[in-house]
Short mmCIF file of C-alpha atoms in Angstrom, two decimals:
data_model
loop_
_atom_site.label_atom_id
_atom_site.label_comp_id
_atom_site.label_asym_id
_atom_site.label_seq_id
_atom_site.Cartn_x
_atom_site.Cartn_y
_atom_site.Cartn_z
CA MET A 279 39.28 56.74 -77.09
CA MET A 280 36.22 57.14 -74.86
CA GLU A 281 35.00 53.68 -75.87
CA SER A 282 38.32 52.07 -74.93
CA LEU A 283 38.30 53.91 -71.63
CA GLN A 284 34.75 52.76 -70.91
CA SER A 285 35.52 49.15 -71.76
CA SER A 286 38.66 49.19 -69.57
CA LEU A 287 36.69 50.72 -66.71
CA HIS A 288 34.00 48.09 -67.13
CA PHE A 289 36.65 45.38 -66.95
CA LEU A 290 38.07 46.87 -63.76
CA VAL A 291 34.72 46.77 -61.95
CA SER A 292 33.55 43.46 -63.46
CA GLY A 293 34.66 41.63 -60.31
CA PHE A 294 32.20 43.62 -58.19
CA ALA A 295 29.43 43.00 -60.69
CA ALA A 296 30.09 39.26 -60.79
CA LEU A 297 30.17 38.83 -56.99
CA THR A 298 27.19 36.78 -55.80
CA TRP A 299 25.78 36.90 -52.26
CA GLN A 300 26.83 33.26 -51.79
CA GLN A 301 30.42 34.18 -52.58
CA ALA A 302 30.20 37.12 -50.19
CA VAL A 303 29.02 34.75 -47.45
CA MET A 304 31.90 32.38 -48.14
CA ILE A 305 34.40 35.25 -48.08
CA ALA A 306 32.97 36.11 -44.67
CA VAL A 307 33.38 32.45 -43.60
CA GLY A 308 36.99 32.59 -44.80
CA CYS A 309 37.53 35.76 -42.76
CA LEU A 310 35.97 34.04 -39.74
CA LEU A 311 38.48 31.18 -40.08
CA LEU A 312 41.28 33.75 -40.35
CA TYR A 313 39.96 35.46 -37.20
CA LEU A 314 39.82 32.16 -35.30
CA GLY A 315 43.34 31.30 -36.39
CA ILE A 316 44.92 34.70 -35.80
CA ALA A 317 42.99 36.19 -32.87
CA LYS A 318 41.88 33.04 -31.05
CA ASP A 319 44.92 30.88 -31.87
CA TYR A 320 42.72 27.93 -32.97
CA GLU A 321 45.04 25.74 -35.09
CA PRO A 322 46.51 28.84 -36.84
CA LEU A 323 48.91 26.78 -38.96
CA LEU A 324 45.91 25.28 -40.73
CA LEU A 325 43.10 27.76 -40.31
CA LEU A 326 45.12 30.65 -41.70
CA PRO A 327 45.87 29.08 -45.11
CA ILE A 328 42.42 27.44 -45.21
CA GLY A 329 40.71 30.75 -44.47
CA PHE A 330 42.81 32.60 -47.02
CA GLY A 331 42.22 29.89 -49.61
CA ALA A 332 38.47 30.20 -49.00
CA VAL A 333 38.65 33.98 -49.51
CA LEU A 334 40.73 33.61 -52.69
CA VAL A 335 38.59 30.95 -54.33
CA ASN A 336 35.37 32.88 -53.78
CA LEU A 337 36.61 36.05 -55.44
CA PRO A 338 34.87 36.05 -58.84
CA LEU A 339 36.68 35.76 -62.19
CA THR A 340 40.01 34.73 -60.62
CA GLY A 341 39.88 31.24 -62.14
CA LEU A 342 42.05 29.83 -59.36
CA MET A 343 40.16 26.52 -59.28
CA GLU A 344 39.68 26.23 -63.03
CA GLU A 345 41.60 23.60 -64.95
CA ASP A 346 44.82 25.64 -65.24
CA GLY A 347 44.36 27.59 -62.01
CA LEU A 348 47.04 27.74 -59.31
CA LEU A 349 44.90 26.30 -56.49
CA ARG A 350 43.57 23.58 -58.81
CA PHE A 351 47.20 22.60 -59.46
CA PHE A 352 47.96 22.35 -55.71
CA TYR A 353 44.73 20.40 -55.16
CA ASN A 354 45.28 17.95 -58.02
CA THR A 355 48.94 17.44 -57.20
CA GLY A 356 48.74 17.04 -53.46
CA VAL A 357 45.24 16.26 -52.30
CA LEU A 358 43.76 14.14 -55.09
CA THR A 359 46.95 12.06 -55.17
CA GLU A 360 46.86 11.85 -51.29
CA VAL A 361 50.51 12.93 -51.19
CA PHE A 362 50.02 15.86 -48.77
CA PRO A 363 48.39 13.93 -45.89
CA CYS A 364 50.99 11.18 -46.21
CA LEU A 365 53.88 13.66 -46.07
CA ILE A 366 52.32 15.29 -42.99
CA PHE A 367 52.32 11.86 -41.39
CA VAL A 368 56.10 11.52 -41.82
CA GLY A 369 56.37 14.69 -39.74
CA ILE A 370 53.91 13.48 -37.11
CA GLY A 371 55.88 10.23 -36.76
CA ALA A 372 59.14 12.14 -36.41
CA MET A 373 57.64 14.31 -33.66
CA THR A 374 55.95 11.53 -31.67
CA ASP A 375 57.55 9.82 -28.71
CA PHE A 376 55.96 6.40 -28.19
CA ARG A 377 57.86 5.70 -24.95
CA PRO A 378 54.93 6.52 -22.62
CA LEU A 379 52.89 3.98 -24.57
CA LEU A 380 55.66 1.39 -24.62
CA THR A 381 56.02 1.74 -20.86
CA ARG A 382 52.43 0.58 -20.37
CA PRO A 383 51.26 -1.22 -23.56
CA SER A 384 47.73 -1.96 -22.27
CA ILE A 385 46.95 1.77 -22.54
CA LEU A 386 46.95 1.30 -26.31
CA LEU A 387 43.49 -0.25 -25.98
CA LEU A 388 42.17 3.20 -25.01
CA GLY A 389 43.33 4.31 -28.46
CA ALA A 390 40.94 1.76 -29.94
CA ALA A 391 37.97 2.78 -27.79
CA GLY A 392 38.64 6.40 -28.72
CA GLN A 393 37.82 5.56 -32.33
CA PHE A 394 34.44 3.93 -31.71
CA GLY A 395 32.71 7.28 -32.22
CA ILE A 396 33.72 7.05 -35.90
CA PHE A 397 31.65 3.93 -36.43
CA LEU A 398 28.67 5.08 -34.35
CA THR A 399 28.60 8.29 -36.39
CA ILE A 400 28.60 6.32 -39.64
CA ILE A 401 25.39 4.60 -38.47
CA LEU A 402 23.83 7.96 -37.57
CA ALA A 403 24.83 9.47 -40.93
CA LEU A 404 23.33 6.50 -42.76
CA GLY A 405 20.15 6.92 -40.70
CA LEU A 406 20.00 10.57 -41.78
CA GLY A 407 20.02 9.53 -45.42
CA MET A 408 23.65 10.05 -46.40
CA THR A 409 25.19 7.72 -48.93
CA GLN A 410 27.48 4.99 -47.62
CA LEU A 411 30.75 6.57 -48.75
CA ASP A 412 29.66 10.03 -47.59
CA ALA A 413 28.82 8.53 -44.18
CA VAL A 414 32.33 7.05 -43.97
CA ALA A 415 33.86 10.44 -44.80
CA VAL A 416 31.78 12.14 -42.11
CA GLY A 417 32.48 9.43 -39.54
CA VAL A 418 36.24 9.75 -40.03
CA ILE A 419 36.08 13.28 -38.58
CA GLY A 420 35.85 11.33 -35.32
CA ALA A 421 39.42 10.17 -35.88
CA CYS A 422 40.21 13.72 -34.68
CA ASP A 423 43.06 13.57 -37.11
CA GLY A 424 43.12 16.02 -40.02
CA PRO A 425 45.43 14.15 -42.43
CA THR A 426 43.52 10.87 -41.92
CA ALA A 427 40.18 12.61 -42.53
CA ILE A 428 41.55 14.24 -45.70
CA TYR A 429 43.07 10.98 -46.91
CA VAL A 430 39.83 9.00 -46.56
CA THR A 431 37.56 11.78 -47.83
CA SER A 432 39.69 12.56 -50.89
CA GLN A 433 39.37 8.91 -51.91
CA TYR A 434 35.66 8.33 -51.39
CA ALA A 435 33.84 11.65 -51.06
CA PRO A 436 36.01 14.44 -52.56
CA HIS A 437 32.95 16.72 -52.80
CA LEU A 438 32.88 16.76 -48.95
CA LEU A 439 36.56 17.58 -48.56
CA GLY A 440 35.96 21.22 -47.61
CA PRO A 441 33.50 20.73 -44.74
CA VAL A 442 35.18 17.52 -43.50
CA SER A 443 38.62 19.18 -43.33
CA VAL A 444 37.32 22.32 -41.68
CA ALA A 445 35.41 20.22 -39.13
CA ALA A 446 38.37 17.91 -38.47
CA TYR A 447 40.84 20.73 -37.84
CA SER A 448 38.60 23.19 -36.05
CA TYR A 449 37.03 20.59 -33.72
CA MET A 450 40.50 19.33 -32.88
CA SER A 451 41.25 22.72 -31.37
CA LEU A 452 37.91 22.65 -29.54
CA VAL A 453 38.84 19.47 -27.66
CA PRO A 454 39.58 21.40 -24.42
CA LEU A 455 36.01 22.76 -24.54
CA VAL A 456 34.18 19.66 -25.77
CA GLN A 457 35.72 16.95 -23.60
CA PRO A 458 35.64 18.16 -19.96
CA PRO A 459 31.81 18.23 -19.52
CA ILE A 460 31.57 14.69 -20.92
CA MET A 461 34.44 13.49 -18.72
CA ARG A 462 32.78 14.94 -15.62
CA ALA A 463 29.35 13.57 -16.51
CA LEU A 464 30.59 10.01 -16.97
CA THR A 465 32.91 9.68 -13.95
CA THR A 466 32.42 9.85 -10.20
CA GLU A 467 34.52 12.19 -8.07
CA LYS A 468 36.19 9.16 -6.52
CA GLU A 469 37.24 7.92 -9.97
CA ARG A 470 38.56 11.33 -10.98
CA LYS A 471 40.76 11.38 -7.85
CA ILE A 472 42.48 8.06 -8.61
CA VAL A 473 46.25 8.53 -8.58
CA MET A 474 48.07 6.46 -11.16
CA LYS A 475 51.52 5.21 -10.23
CA ILE A 476 54.43 6.71 -12.12
CA THR A 477 56.29 3.88 -13.81
CA LYS A 478 60.04 4.21 -13.48
CA GLU A 479 60.66 1.42 -15.95
CA LYS A 480 62.74 2.51 -18.95
CA VAL A 481 62.26 1.25 -22.48
CA SER A 482 65.40 0.20 -24.32
CA GLN A 483 66.44 1.97 -27.49
CA THR A 484 66.28 -1.34 -29.38
CA VAL A 485 62.57 -1.63 -28.56
CA CYS A 486 61.98 1.96 -29.71
CA ILE A 487 63.69 1.18 -33.03
CA ILE A 488 61.95 -2.15 -33.65
CA PHE A 489 58.51 -0.78 -32.59
CA PRO A 490 57.76 1.23 -35.76
CA ILE A 491 58.94 -1.62 -37.99
CA ALA A 492 56.83 -4.19 -36.11
CA VAL A 493 53.75 -1.93 -36.08
CA THR A 494 54.05 -1.34 -39.83
CA ILE A 495 54.30 -5.04 -40.61
CA VAL A 496 51.46 -6.13 -38.28
CA THR A 497 49.00 -3.37 -39.14
CA CYS A 498 49.62 -3.44 -42.89
CA LEU A 499 49.08 -7.20 -42.93
CA ILE A 500 45.69 -6.64 -41.23
CA ALA A 501 44.62 -3.57 -43.20
CA PRO A 502 46.77 -3.14 -46.33
CA LYS A 503 44.78 -0.11 -47.49
CA GLY A 504 46.03 1.81 -44.46
CA ALA A 505 49.67 1.23 -45.45
CA PRO A 506 50.30 4.73 -46.86
CA LEU A 507 49.24 6.35 -43.57
CA MET A 508 50.70 3.87 -41.10
CA GLY A 509 53.81 3.39 -43.21
CA MET A 510 54.58 7.10 -43.30
CA ILE A 511 53.96 7.77 -39.60
CA MET A 512 56.13 4.81 -38.65
CA LEU A 513 58.85 5.82 -41.15
CA GLY A 514 59.02 9.21 -39.45
CA ASN A 515 59.22 7.56 -36.04
CA LEU A 516 61.90 5.10 -37.16
CA MET A 517 64.02 8.00 -38.46
CA ARG A 518 63.64 9.71 -35.08
CA GLU A 519 64.48 6.66 -32.98
CA SER A 520 67.30 5.35 -35.18
CA GLY A 521 69.36 8.45 -34.41
CA VAL A 522 71.35 8.10 -37.63
CA VAL A 523 69.47 10.47 -39.95
CA ALA A 524 69.38 13.69 -37.98
CA ARG A 525 69.12 15.77 -41.17
CA LEU A 526 66.09 13.85 -42.40
CA VAL A 527 64.47 14.08 -38.98
CA GLY A 528 65.04 17.83 -39.01
CA ALA A 529 63.39 18.08 -42.43
CA ALA A 530 60.52 15.80 -41.36
CA GLU A 531 59.91 17.92 -38.25
CA ASN A 532 60.19 21.32 -39.92
CA GLU A 533 60.59 21.96 -43.65
CA ILE A 534 58.38 19.15 -45.01
CA PRO A 535 55.34 19.70 -42.74
CA ASN A 536 55.69 23.48 -43.03
CA VAL A 537 55.57 23.51 -46.82
CA VAL A 538 52.94 20.77 -47.03
CA THR A 539 50.73 22.38 -44.37
CA LEU A 540 50.73 25.63 -46.32
CA LEU A 541 49.81 23.95 -49.62
CA LEU A 542 47.34 21.57 -47.95
CA GLY A 543 45.58 24.42 -46.16
CA LEU A 544 45.30 26.46 -49.35
CA SER A 545 44.00 23.44 -51.26
CA ILE A 546 41.36 22.73 -48.61
CA GLY A 547 40.31 26.37 -48.58
CA ALA A 548 40.02 26.15 -52.35
CA THR A 549 37.38 23.43 -52.00
CA MET A 550 35.14 25.87 -50.12
CA GLN A 551 33.57 27.37 -53.23
CA ALA A 552 30.20 28.96 -52.56
CA ASP A 553 28.25 26.77 -55.00
CA LYS A 554 29.65 23.60 -53.40
CA PHE A 555 29.90 24.61 -49.74
CA LEU A 556 26.70 26.52 -48.97
CA ASN A 557 24.19 23.70 -48.59
CA THR A 558 22.47 21.64 -45.91
CA THR A 559 24.95 18.77 -46.35
CA THR A 560 27.72 21.03 -45.01
CA LEU A 561 25.68 21.75 -41.88
CA LEU A 562 25.01 18.02 -41.50
CA VAL A 563 28.72 17.25 -41.86
CA LEU A 564 29.68 19.88 -39.26
CA GLY A 565 27.00 18.64 -36.82
CA LEU A 566 27.83 14.96 -37.22
CA GLY A 567 31.57 15.69 -37.01
CA LEU A 568 31.12 17.31 -33.61
CA LEU A 569 28.98 14.39 -32.50
CA ALA A 570 31.68 11.95 -33.65
CA ILE A 571 34.28 13.58 -31.42
CA MET A 572 31.85 13.63 -28.48
CA LEU A 573 31.07 9.94 -28.99
CA ASP A 574 34.80 9.17 -29.15
CA THR A 575 35.20 10.83 -25.76
CA VAL A 576 32.22 8.94 -24.33
CA MET A 577 33.54 5.59 -25.54
CA GLY A 578 37.10 6.38 -24.40
CA VAL A 579 35.99 7.32 -20.87
CA MET A 580 33.67 4.29 -20.67
CA PHE A 581 36.57 2.03 -21.70
CA GLY A 582 38.70 3.80 -19.09
CA LYS A 583 36.07 2.93 -16.49
CA LEU A 584 36.20 -0.69 -17.63
CA MET A 585 39.99 -0.70 -17.27
CA CYS A 586 39.60 0.91 -13.85
CA PHE A 587 37.26 -1.91 -12.82
CA VAL A 588 39.46 -4.69 -14.24
CA THR A 589 42.65 -3.30 -12.62
CA LYS A 590 40.82 -2.72 -9.33
CA GLY A 591 41.15 1.03 -9.38
CA GLN A 592 44.67 1.43 -10.79
CA VAL A 593 43.57 3.29 -13.93
CA ASN A 594 42.00 6.73 -13.77
CA PRO A 595 39.12 6.70 -16.31
CA LEU A 596 39.87 10.31 -17.26
CA ILE A 597 42.82 9.16 -19.37
CA GLY A 598 40.30 7.31 -21.56
CA ALA A 599 39.33 10.67 -23.07
CA ALA A 600 42.92 11.02 -24.30
CA GLY A 601 42.52 7.95 -26.50
CA ILE A 602 41.78 10.18 -29.49
CA SER A 603 44.29 11.47 -31.99
CA ALA A 604 44.23 15.17 -31.00
CA TYR A 605 47.84 15.24 -29.78
CA PRO A 606 48.76 16.57 -27.28
CA MET A 607 45.57 18.55 -26.47
CA ALA A 608 43.58 15.54 -25.29
CA ALA A 609 46.39 14.43 -22.95
CA ARG A 610 46.59 17.94 -21.46
CA VAL A 611 42.82 17.95 -20.88
CA ALA A 612 43.06 14.68 -18.92
CA GLN A 613 45.93 16.10 -16.85
CA VAL A 614 44.07 19.35 -16.08
CA GLN A 615 40.87 17.54 -15.13
CA GLY A 616 42.75 15.07 -12.92
CA GLN A 617 44.56 17.86 -11.06
CA ARG A 618 41.35 19.78 -10.64
CA TYR A 619 40.06 17.06 -8.32
CA ASN A 620 43.35 15.93 -6.80
CA LYS A 621 46.27 18.34 -6.72
CA ARG A 622 48.75 15.45 -6.31
CA ASN A 623 47.51 13.67 -9.39
CA TYR A 624 49.89 13.64 -12.38
CA LEU A 625 48.12 11.89 -15.22
CA LEU A 626 50.08 13.50 -18.05
CA MET A 627 52.51 10.63 -18.70
CA HIS A 628 49.71 8.06 -18.82
CA ALA A 629 47.46 10.34 -20.85
CA MET A 630 50.30 10.90 -23.35
CA GLY A 631 50.49 7.11 -23.70
CA ALA A 632 46.76 6.95 -24.42
CA ASN A 633 47.06 9.92 -26.78
CA THR A 634 49.82 8.33 -28.87
CA GLY A 635 47.72 5.17 -28.78
CA GLY A 636 44.91 7.29 -30.21
CA GLN A 637 47.18 8.32 -33.08
CA VAL A 638 47.94 4.70 -33.93
CA GLY A 639 44.27 3.82 -33.34
CA SER A 640 42.91 6.49 -35.67
CA VAL A 641 45.18 5.41 -38.51
CA MET A 642 44.33 1.77 -37.83
CA ALA A 643 40.59 2.50 -37.81
CA ALA A 644 40.91 4.38 -41.11
CA GLY A 645 42.93 1.54 -42.64
CA ILE A 646 40.34 -1.00 -41.52
CA MET A 647 37.50 1.13 -42.92
CA LEU A 648 39.28 1.43 -46.27
CA SER A 649 39.91 -2.32 -46.35
CA ILE A 650 36.26 -3.08 -45.51
CA ILE A 651 35.09 -0.71 -48.27
CA GLN A 652 37.40 -2.44 -50.72
CA GLY A 653 36.26 -5.84 -49.48
CA LEU A 654 32.62 -4.87 -50.03
CA GLY A 655 33.48 -3.79 -53.55
CA LEU A 656 32.52 -0.16 -52.91
CA GLY A 657 35.92 1.40 -53.43
CA MET B 260 24.07 -3.27 -50.48
CA ASP B 261 21.47 -1.64 -48.23
CA ASN B 262 22.44 0.88 -45.58
CA VAL B 263 21.49 -1.33 -42.59
CA LYS B 264 23.72 -4.16 -43.75
CA PHE B 265 26.55 -1.74 -44.54
CA GLY B 266 26.22 -0.03 -41.15
CA VAL B 267 26.24 -3.32 -39.23
CA ILE B 268 29.25 -4.68 -41.15
CA MET B 269 31.20 -1.41 -40.85
CA THR B 270 30.50 -1.03 -37.11
CA THR B 271 31.13 -4.65 -36.16
CA LEU B 272 34.24 -5.17 -38.26
CA GLY B 273 35.47 -1.63 -37.74
CA MET B 274 35.24 -1.54 -33.97
CA GLY B 275 36.18 -5.20 -33.56
CA GLY B 276 39.03 -4.96 -36.07
CA THR B 277 40.49 -1.82 -34.49
CA LEU B 278 40.30 -3.29 -30.99
CA PHE B 279 41.77 -6.62 -32.13
CA SER B 280 44.61 -4.94 -34.05
CA LEU B 281 45.60 -2.74 -31.14
CA TRP B 282 45.36 -5.67 -28.72
CA LEU B 283 47.72 -7.54 -31.03
CA LEU B 284 50.07 -4.55 -30.91
CA THR B 285 50.03 -4.58 -27.08
CA LEU B 286 51.23 -8.20 -27.28
CA VAL B 287 53.94 -7.20 -29.75
CA MET B 288 55.07 -4.35 -27.48
CA SER B 289 55.15 -6.60 -24.41
CA ALA B 290 57.13 -9.22 -26.34
CA LEU B 291 59.61 -6.60 -27.56
CA LYS B 292 60.12 -5.30 -24.03
CA LYS B 293 60.79 -8.83 -22.76
CA ALA B 294 63.14 -9.64 -25.63
CA PHE B 295 65.10 -6.39 -25.39
CA PRO B 296 65.00 -5.18 -21.78
CA GLU B 297 66.70 -1.93 -20.79
CA ARG B 298 70.15 -2.71 -19.44
CA PRO B 299 71.76 -0.36 -16.94
CA GLU B 300 74.83 1.36 -18.34
CA THR B 301 78.14 -0.06 -17.18
CA PRO B 302 80.08 2.63 -15.35
CA ALA B 303 83.41 1.04 -16.38
CA GLY B 304 82.75 1.47 -20.11
CA GLY B 305 81.65 5.05 -19.63
CA ALA B 306 84.73 5.87 -17.58
CA GLY B 307 86.96 4.31 -20.23
CA LYS B 308 85.41 6.43 -22.92
CA GLU B 309 85.87 9.54 -20.87
CA ALA B 310 89.46 8.58 -20.20
CA GLY B 311 90.06 8.01 -23.90
CA LYS B 312 89.03 11.58 -24.59
#
């Protein structure tokens, strides 16, 4: 009797005995993510499940990421197969209004410049000794687009999925802090005061319907490997603009992204196991990820200055910073900065155009990277 | 393939390809807008519909 009691008691406290200091640190990291999501409102939809997943997976003897574990099942089913990021993209497409971009198509070019940080970061990562595919995974944090970063990383560097996803989502919420100093440093006060004309031109519904179809065909012919991402975002947008599948649009805007975000967040958190996460590579990934977003902003603002010069002062370079995929935070930052220097300046509409351009640009950049990797025989 | 070659190819083709693709899309958007311009609604049709109700 006493022996059975002792063995049962031992089993009950075995979790405490098996807890390593590395796991304790990772549980603390998970709690920090929960704090940032709950108390600071930094991307709570993602940071809450990620943080909780990180806590769960670092509790010893739970077996959640072992072959028949629950979190392993979510991870294998949704992340390794790349289904989760693609489903999120259907929702993003259904929630995105491309009219501000269609009103002034040239703004789309800012969405290209806003991705240059990705490629500059790849060079830096290679210089710091990372492998080629790891460097691509780190660079794609600069897309400022969580699903894209997860999609690329899960294909070519799944061991970096945890730090890349955490960096991609947490830095996205730091855009209002990261961008303004760079925007101010690279522009003159005169440039920041430029008032952009409000275009009253309306875009026909036919154009809005054909746009996602045309974008899918053109971009997938250029970069076929990006088809799952671009195809899904444009499918979502076509459903929205067609106006004939209200039920599907409702699901794409609510139920699908809600369920997928929960499972995706948990799966990402599950990759943050102490033995895989606590190393210098993670610090390198987090540092280079931040740099990627800063370089995106630099290149976007510089391209904005070029457009300002070419159009003889009709484009406010501040909207260049909105050429990243962090929607709609980056557009709001451009609006706030513009109004700070000129109360009568309403940049939001133009910045939204650049921001949606950044969404298309980030997916395009990822598709091109994947196609190049395939072309080089690395993937 | 060595890292320098990979970096140069990725940066040149990546940045150039992204810029070229989006430039192509600006042309597509402009062409779509020209082909299908927004037409002002005809008040007569609208009135008829209202009347039919």
